C-alpha cells in the first residue's frame, strides 16, 4: 500500500478509533490509503463506524500553492496518481473494507459541503501541505468536527504547515499527541 504512514502513526490512529468508538471519520488526502486503512481496520474491530476518504488523485491538486521545486519535480516525474488510485481501490476490495470505507475522488474544498457542522468525530487532514492548501483545509473543515472530536494533522515539521497549526490552536483545539510527524488535536467540548 502506497504512502508514508509509519507504524507508530498507524497504531495511534487505530488506538484512537478503538478507544473512542467514533462513528464518522473523514480523511482529506489519502494517496494510497495507509492511514485510512489503519482507521478502517479499527472500525471493523469496533463493529461500527464509517470513514470517508477524500482525494482528487490529480497532479493539479498536488502542485497547488508554493510547494518548492523539489516537491514539484517529485510529484511531476515520480508519481502516477492514476496507478495510486487504482491500487487504493484494489486494496479496499482485497482487504474487505467496503463496509468501513467510502471515498470520493474530488478536492476537499468541494466535498466539504457534504458534511454538516459538528458532525465529524475524527478528521485527518493530510492533503497538499502548501501554506495555501493547509490553511484552506483548516478553515473549511475545522467547524465540521464535533465538540470533543479529534483533528489530526500530518507532516507538521513542514514549515508550510506552521500557519495552519496556529489557526487550529487559535480555535482552542488542545494537543493530545504530538511528534515530529503528526499532531492529534481535540476540540473543546
XYZ file of N, CA and C in Angstrom:
567
model
N 0.859 -1.178 0.000
C 0.000 0.000 0.000
C 0.898 1.232 0.000
N 0.640 2.106 -0.956
C 1.448 3.308 -1.096
C 1.174 4.299 0.030
N 2.174 5.073 0.374
C 2.012 6.113 1.371
C 3.188 6.169 2.323
N 3.094 7.087 3.276
C 4.200 7.354 4.180
C 3.841 7.127 5.638
N 2.657 6.648 5.935
C 2.254 6.434 7.324
C 3.162 5.407 7.973
N 3.719 5.789 9.110
C 4.604 4.901 9.852
C 3.786 3.944 10.727
N 4.452 2.937 11.241
C 3.815 2.000 12.169
C 3.282 2.747 13.392
N 4.079 3.691 13.911
C 3.647 4.447 15.088
C 2.364 5.225 14.800
N 2.320 5.901 13.676
C 1.126 6.669 13.353
C -0.080 5.754 13.168
N 0.104 4.649 12.472
C -0.998 3.698 12.277
C -1.532 3.210 13.624
N -0.639 2.937 14.557
C -1.060 2.471 15.875
C -1.805 3.560 16.654
N -1.333 4.810 16.568
C -2.017 5.912 17.258
C -3.421 6.093 16.684
N -3.529 6.098 15.350
C -4.843 6.270 14.718
C -5.788 5.130 15.081
N -5.296 3.900 14.996
C -6.141 2.740 15.322
C -6.560 2.770 16.792
N -5.647 3.122 17.685
C -5.976 3.191 19.115
C -7.035 4.252 19.390
N -6.921 5.379 18.712
C -7.915 6.442 18.857
C -9.310 5.917 18.499
N -9.386 5.180 17.408
C -10.669 4.623 16.965
C -11.171 3.559 17.945
N -10.284 2.665 18.355
C -10.678 1.603 19.294
C -11.158 2.212 20.618
N -10.425 3.184 21.128
C -10.735 3.740 22.451
C -11.971 4.633 22.478
N -12.183 5.436 21.436
C -13.248 6.443 21.475
C -14.485 6.070 20.657
N -14.429 4.995 19.902
C -15.580 4.474 19.152
C -16.268 5.527 18.278
N -15.527 6.239 17.442
C -16.147 7.246 16.577
C -17.054 6.602 15.534
N -18.063 7.343 15.117
C -18.991 6.854 14.098
C -18.670 7.403 12.708
N -18.219 8.657 12.660
C -17.949 9.293 11.377
C -16.528 9.851 11.369
N -15.731 9.333 10.442
C -14.356 9.773 10.267
C -14.201 10.281 8.842
N -13.346 11.272 8.664
C -13.059 11.807 7.340
C -11.553 12.001 7.232
N -10.995 11.526 6.126
C -9.587 11.760 5.842
C -9.493 12.507 4.520
N -8.877 13.683 4.564
C -8.711 14.517 3.380
C -7.267 14.366 2.915
N -7.083 13.741 1.764
C -5.750 13.446 1.253
C -5.349 12.043 1.642
N -5.731 11.039 0.853
C -5.478 9.652 1.258
C -4.374 8.956 0.473
N -3.990 9.494 -0.691
C -2.941 8.907 -1.522
C -3.206 7.403 -1.666
N -2.347 6.532 -1.168
C -2.537 5.087 -1.296
C -3.396 4.476 -0.221
N -3.642 5.197 0.876
C -4.577 4.746 1.884
C -4.006 4.187 3.176
N -2.711 4.248 3.371
C -2.134 3.623 4.572
C -2.802 4.068 5.869
N -2.923 5.364 6.103
C -3.514 5.821 7.362
C -5.016 5.560 7.393
N -5.662 5.664 6.260
C -7.092 5.381 6.182
C -7.379 3.918 6.523
N -6.536 3.014 6.023
C -6.734 1.592 6.316
C -6.539 1.287 7.795
N -5.587 1.946 8.447
C -5.385 1.725 9.885
C -6.666 2.055 10.652
N -7.301 3.155 10.275
C -8.549 3.551 10.934
C -9.693 2.607 10.567
N -9.742 2.185 9.313
C -10.817 1.289 8.863
C -10.743 -0.071 9.545
N -9.534 -0.601 9.730
C -9.393 -1.875 10.453
C -9.907 -1.733 11.884
N -9.620 -0.587 12.515
C -10.109 -0.359 13.878
C -11.632 -0.235 13.897
N -12.201 0.408 12.882
C -13.665 0.477 12.787
C -14.258 -0.922 12.663
N -13.623 -1.746 11.846
C -14.108 -3.130 11.698
C -14.017 -3.871 13.024
N -12.935 -3.664 13.751
C -12.776 -4.283 15.073
C -13.893 -3.824 16.014
N -14.249 -2.540 15.940
C -15.325 -2.000 16.782
C -16.702 -2.499 16.354
N -16.831 -2.896 15.097
C -18.122 -3.339 14.588
C -19.056 -2.193 14.244
N -18.493 -0.976 14.091
C -19.336 0.178 13.770
C -18.462 1.318 13.263
N -19.103 2.252 12.579
C -18.427 3.448 12.102
C -18.085 3.376 10.627
N -17.843 4.568 10.069
C -17.555 4.710 8.645
C -16.504 5.796 8.461
N -15.560 5.551 7.561
C -14.571 6.565 7.223
C -14.724 6.942 5.760
N -14.762 8.251 5.523
C -14.812 8.799 4.172
C -13.414 9.265 3.799
N -12.903 8.791 2.684
C -11.630 9.236 2.155
C -11.869 10.200 1.005
N -11.167 11.317 1.022
C -11.345 12.344 0.002
C -9.989 12.657 -0.607
N -9.905 12.510 -1.920
C -8.654 12.797 -2.626
C -8.976 12.929 -4.110
N -8.465 13.962 -4.773
C -8.720 14.079 -6.218
C -7.776 13.221 -7.062
N -6.714 12.732 -6.455
C -5.695 11.983 -7.197
C -5.378 12.712 -8.500
N -5.052 14.011 -8.370
C -4.730 14.808 -9.560
C -3.436 15.581 -9.344
N -2.663 15.715 -10.401
C -1.406 16.446 -10.341
C -1.657 17.923 -10.047
N -2.705 18.495 -10.615
C -3.025 19.909 -10.348
C -3.195 20.162 -8.853
N -3.905 19.276 -8.179
C -4.125 19.443 -6.738
C -2.821 19.265 -5.963
N -1.998 18.316 -6.385
C -0.723 18.072 -5.700
C 0.238 19.246 -5.838
N 0.150 19.978 -6.930
C 1.079 21.070 -7.203
C 0.558 22.450 -6.791
N -0.639 22.518 -6.241
C -1.237 23.802 -5.902
C -0.479 24.493 -4.760
N -0.338 25.796 -4.866
C 0.347 26.561 -3.831
C 1.860 26.436 -3.979
N 2.563 27.041 -3.054
C 4.032 27.015 -3.081
C 4.516 25.759 -2.353
N 4.974 24.770 -3.110
C 5.438 23.518 -2.514
C 6.930 23.288 -2.719
N 7.601 24.186 -3.419
C 9.034 24.051 -3.648
C 9.327 23.259 -4.908
N 10.430 23.584 -5.517
C 10.807 22.939 -6.784
C 11.054 21.441 -6.630
N 11.664 21.046 -5.530
C 11.945 19.619 -5.316
C 10.663 18.802 -5.277
N 9.672 19.303 -4.532
C 8.383 18.599 -4.457
C 7.657 18.625 -5.795
N 7.692 19.752 -6.497
C 7.057 19.817 -7.825
C 7.652 18.771 -8.760
N 8.965 18.676 -8.745
C 9.650 17.707 -9.600
C 9.266 16.278 -9.215
N 9.267 16.012 -7.916
C 8.936 14.653 -7.469
C 7.524 14.256 -7.907
N 6.531 15.123 -7.626
C 5.149 14.814 -7.994
C 4.989 14.686 -9.512
N 5.687 15.508 -10.253
C 5.551 15.516 -11.715
C 6.235 14.331 -12.385
N 7.351 13.876 -11.823
C 8.158 12.862 -12.506
C 8.094 11.467 -11.907
N 7.696 11.336 -10.651
C 7.816 10.043 -9.964
C 6.511 9.375 -9.588
N 5.397 10.053 -9.777
C 4.136 9.510 -9.277
C 3.118 9.408 -10.409
N 2.541 8.231 -10.552
C 1.413 8.043 -11.451
C 0.169 7.964 -10.566
N -0.529 9.076 -10.416
C -1.655 9.138 -9.489
C -2.807 8.227 -9.890
N -2.947 7.961 -11.170
C -3.989 7.016 -11.599
C -3.673 5.611 -11.083
N -2.409 5.217 -11.144
C -1.999 3.918 -10.600
C -2.203 3.864 -9.084
N -1.898 4.966 -8.399
C -2.099 5.032 -6.943
C -3.586 4.856 -6.626
N -4.439 5.535 -7.386
C -5.888 5.436 -7.172
C -6.383 4.006 -7.391
N -5.973 3.393 -8.482
C -6.384 2.011 -8.762
C -5.870 1.075 -7.669
N -4.640 1.300 -7.219
C -4.088 0.487 -6.136
C -4.879 0.640 -4.848
N -5.337 1.855 -4.576
C -6.163 2.089 -3.390
C -7.467 1.291 -3.475
N -8.153 1.390 -4.598
C -9.419 0.660 -4.761
C -9.190 -0.846 -4.628
N -8.153 -1.340 -5.259
C -7.829 -2.774 -5.169
C -7.597 -3.182 -3.716
N -6.875 -2.348 -2.956
C -6.620 -2.668 -1.556
C -7.911 -2.671 -0.727
N -8.810 -1.715 -0.974
C -10.099 -1.707 -0.257
C -10.819 -3.032 -0.483
N -10.829 -3.479 -1.723
C -11.510 -4.738 -2.053
C -10.772 -5.940 -1.483
N -9.455 -5.995 -1.681
C -8.665 -7.131 -1.198
C -8.718 -7.261 0.321
N -8.731 -6.140 1.013
C -8.752 -6.151 2.480
C -10.168 -6.255 3.047
N -11.143 -6.321 2.164
C -12.556 -6.476 2.541
C -13.002 -5.371 3.514
N -12.732 -4.128 3.101
C -13.084 -2.978 3.933
C -14.202 -2.129 3.321
N -14.995 -2.712 2.448
C -16.049 -1.933 1.788
C -17.171 -1.515 2.742
N -17.323 -2.167 3.873
C -18.334 -1.744 4.853
C -17.856 -0.565 5.691
N -16.541 -0.384 5.781
C -15.988 0.667 6.618
C -15.570 1.907 5.825
N -15.301 1.773 4.529
C -14.715 2.860 3.745
C -15.636 3.306 2.615
N -15.767 4.621 2.483
C -16.345 5.255 1.307
C -15.326 6.282 0.836
N -15.300 6.578 -0.443
C -14.359 7.574 -0.927
C -14.970 8.387 -2.047
N -14.447 9.592 -2.164
C -14.879 10.496 -3.220
C -13.620 11.035 -3.885
N -13.578 10.925 -5.196
C -12.431 11.419 -5.951
C -12.698 12.871 -6.357
N -12.341 13.768 -5.451
C -12.593 15.200 -5.658
C -11.767 15.975 -4.647
N -11.634 17.261 -4.877
C -10.921 18.138 -3.946
C -11.715 18.285 -2.647
N -10.996 18.398 -1.556
C -11.627 18.505 -0.242
C -12.539 19.698 -0.085
N -12.149 20.842 -0.686
C -12.984 22.036 -0.516
C -14.348 21.880 -1.179
N -14.451 21.029 -2.173
C -15.733 20.766 -2.829
C -16.553 19.767 -2.009
N -15.903 18.691 -1.576
C -16.586 17.636 -0.830
C -17.025 18.116 0.559
N -16.328 19.085 1.116
C -16.662 19.556 2.468
C -18.126 19.967 2.593
N -18.730 20.378 1.500
C -20.125 20.821 1.517
C -21.099 19.694 1.853
N -20.638 18.456 1.744
C -21.495 17.309 2.056
C -21.614 17.044 3.557
N -20.740 17.650 4.337
C -20.708 17.388 5.776
C -21.187 18.617 6.550
N -22.119 18.385 7.470
C -22.662 19.466 8.288
C -21.674 19.841 9.393
N -21.858 21.013 9.970
C -21.041 21.435 11.103
C -21.234 20.480 12.270
N -20.153 20.257 12.987
C -20.134 19.454 14.214
C -20.699 18.048 14.034
N -20.324 17.394 12.941
C -20.797 16.023 12.705
C -19.670 14.993 12.644
N -18.433 15.425 12.453
C -17.312 14.504 12.264
C -16.636 14.228 13.605
N -16.468 12.944 13.914
C -15.808 12.546 15.163
C -14.286 12.634 15.047
N -13.753 12.204 13.898
C -12.308 12.224 13.669
C -12.055 12.753 12.262
N -11.273 13.814 12.183
C -10.902 14.418 10.904
C -9.385 14.348 10.764
N -8.919 13.793 9.654
C -7.481 13.692 9.388
C -7.161 14.517 8.154
N -6.394 15.594 8.338
C -6.004 16.449 7.224
C -4.601 16.071 6.766
N -4.522 15.530 5.549
C -3.239 15.048 5.023
C -3.171 15.253 3.511
N -3.681 16.374 3.042
C -3.623 16.642 1.604
C -2.411 17.519 1.310
N -2.455 18.285 0.267
C -1.354 19.166 -0.118
C -0.921 20.008 1.085
N 0.387 20.039 1.357
C 0.897 20.715 2.548
C 1.410 22.132 2.283
N 1.060 22.706 1.136
C 1.433 24.112 0.924
C 0.694 24.958 1.959
N 1.223 26.141 2.244
C 0.551 27.016 3.201
C -0.862 27.350 2.733
N -1.002 27.645 1.453
C -2.311 27.959 0.891
C -3.306 26.837 1.158
N -2.943 25.626 0.808
C -3.868 24.490 0.919
C -4.096 24.057 2.362
N -3.040 24.021 3.168
C -3.217 23.569 4.549
C -4.086 24.557 5.342
N -3.894 25.848 5.110
C -4.739 26.841 5.788
C -6.178 26.780 5.283
N -6.348 26.601 3.997
C -7.704 26.487 3.443
C -8.403 25.264 4.038
N -7.707 24.139 4.135
C -8.313 22.934 4.711
C -8.774 23.175 6.147
N -7.920 23.779 6.955
C -8.307 24.049 8.343
C -9.511 24.987 8.375
N -9.475 26.034 7.576
C -10.578 26.991 7.548
C -11.903 26.369 7.146
N -11.859 25.465 6.199
C -13.074 24.824 5.699
C -13.567 23.717 6.624
N -12.658 22.908 7.143
C -13.032 21.673 7.807
C -13.169 21.752 9.326
N -12.482 22.666 10.005
C -12.447 22.601 11.475
C -13.834 22.678 12.106
N -14.738 23.430 11.527
C -16.078 23.563 12.117
C -16.920 22.303 11.947
N -16.471 21.381 11.113
C -17.212 20.134 10.886
C -16.964 19.115 12.008
N -15.916 19.352 12.818
C -15.568 18.433 13.901
C -16.491 18.670 15.094
N -17.008 17.576 15.654
C -17.876 17.652 16.831
C -17.103 18.179 18.035
N -17.773 18.848 18.954
C -17.125 19.147 20.230
C -16.654 17.838 20.873
N -15.412 17.813 21.313
C -14.825 16.592 21.861
C -14.228 15.690 20.803
N -14.382 16.052 19.524
C -13.833 15.260 18.429
C -12.355 15.544 18.209
N -11.793 14.834 17.262
C -10.351 14.868 17.039
C -10.009 15.395 15.646
N -8.929 16.151 15.586
C -8.388 16.672 14.341
C -6.922 16.271 14.288
N -6.561 15.533 13.249
C -5.193 15.053 13.086
C -4.580 15.775 11.892
N -3.367 16.280 12.079
C -2.654 16.987 11.016
C -1.329 16.275 10.775
N -1.031 16.026 9.511
C 0.173 15.294 9.133
C 1.284 16.244 8.698
N 2.493 15.734 8.712
C 3.689 16.448 8.242
C 3.852 17.801 8.915
N 3.728 17.810 10.228
C 3.753 19.046 10.996
C 5.140 19.686 11.069
N 6.166 18.986 10.651
C 7.504 19.580 10.648
C 7.741 20.456 9.419
N 6.857 20.381 8.429
C 6.992 21.207 7.233
C 6.696 22.661 7.606
N 7.555 23.556 7.199
C 7.352 24.975 7.513
C 6.056 25.510 6.902
N 5.623 24.934 5.800
C 4.418 25.405 5.119
C 3.135 25.057 5.874
N 3.227 24.194 6.872
C 2.056 23.786 7.657
C 1.928 24.622 8.937
N 2.976 25.365 9.284
C 3.015 26.098 10.562
C 1.818 27.032 10.756
N 1.462 27.778 9.739
C 0.355 28.729 9.875
C -0.970 28.015 10.136
N -1.194 26.869 9.508
C -2.434 26.118 9.747
C -2.481 25.580 11.178
N -1.336 25.217 11.740
C -1.294 24.757 13.133
C -1.629 25.908 14.083
N -1.154 27.092 13.774
C -1.502 28.282 14.564
C -3.005 28.525 14.516
N -3.602 28.343 13.346
C -5.051 28.509 13.218
C -5.797 27.520 14.112
N -5.373 26.266 14.093
C -6.034 25.226 14.898
C -5.966 25.586 16.377
N -4.788 26.007 16.814
C -4.634 26.374 18.225
C -5.483 27.605 18.572
N -5.645 28.522 17.628
C -6.485 29.701 17.860
C -7.958 29.320 18.012
N -8.347 28.193 17.437
C -9.712 27.691 17.598
C -9.853 26.890 18.896
N -8.821 26.929 19.737
C -8.805 26.304 21.069
C -8.737 24.785 21.068
N -8.314 24.186 19.969
C -8.051 22.745 19.982
C -6.848 22.491 20.890
N -6.884 21.410 21.632
C -5.798 21.046 22.543
C -5.011 19.869 21.974
N -3.715 19.926 22.113
C -2.853 18.845 21.652
C -2.954 17.674 22.622
N -3.258 16.467 22.090
C -3.271 15.286 22.964
C -2.166 14.298 22.601
N -1.593 14.433 21.388
C -0.429 13.631 20.997
C 0.340 14.429 19.960
N 1.664 14.420 20.099
C 2.475 15.147 19.130
C 3.830 14.475 18.988
N 4.277 14.361 17.751
C 5.656 14.012 17.461
C 6.079 14.825 16.239
N 7.229 14.540 15.692
C 7.721 15.340 14.562
C 6.956 15.075 13.273
N 6.137 14.039 13.251
C 5.411 13.640 12.048
C 3.980 14.176 12.006
N 3.269 14.092 13.127
C 1.846 14.463 13.135
C 1.420 14.899 14.530
N 0.280 15.583 14.575
C -0.311 16.007 15.849
C -1.772 15.576 15.878
N -2.210 15.087 17.022
C -3.619 14.796 17.274
C -4.128 15.884 18.211
N -5.112 16.637 17.722
C -5.754 17.691 18.500
C -7.141 17.207 18.930
N -7.629 17.772 20.033
C -9.011 17.512 20.454
C -9.741 18.842 20.551
N -10.936 18.865 19.989
C -11.773 20.064 20.023
C -12.417 20.184 21.391
N -12.454 21.391 21.957
C -13.092 21.544 23.260
C -14.580 21.186 23.214
N -15.065 20.679 24.329
C -16.487 20.287 24.411
C -17.348 21.487 24.735
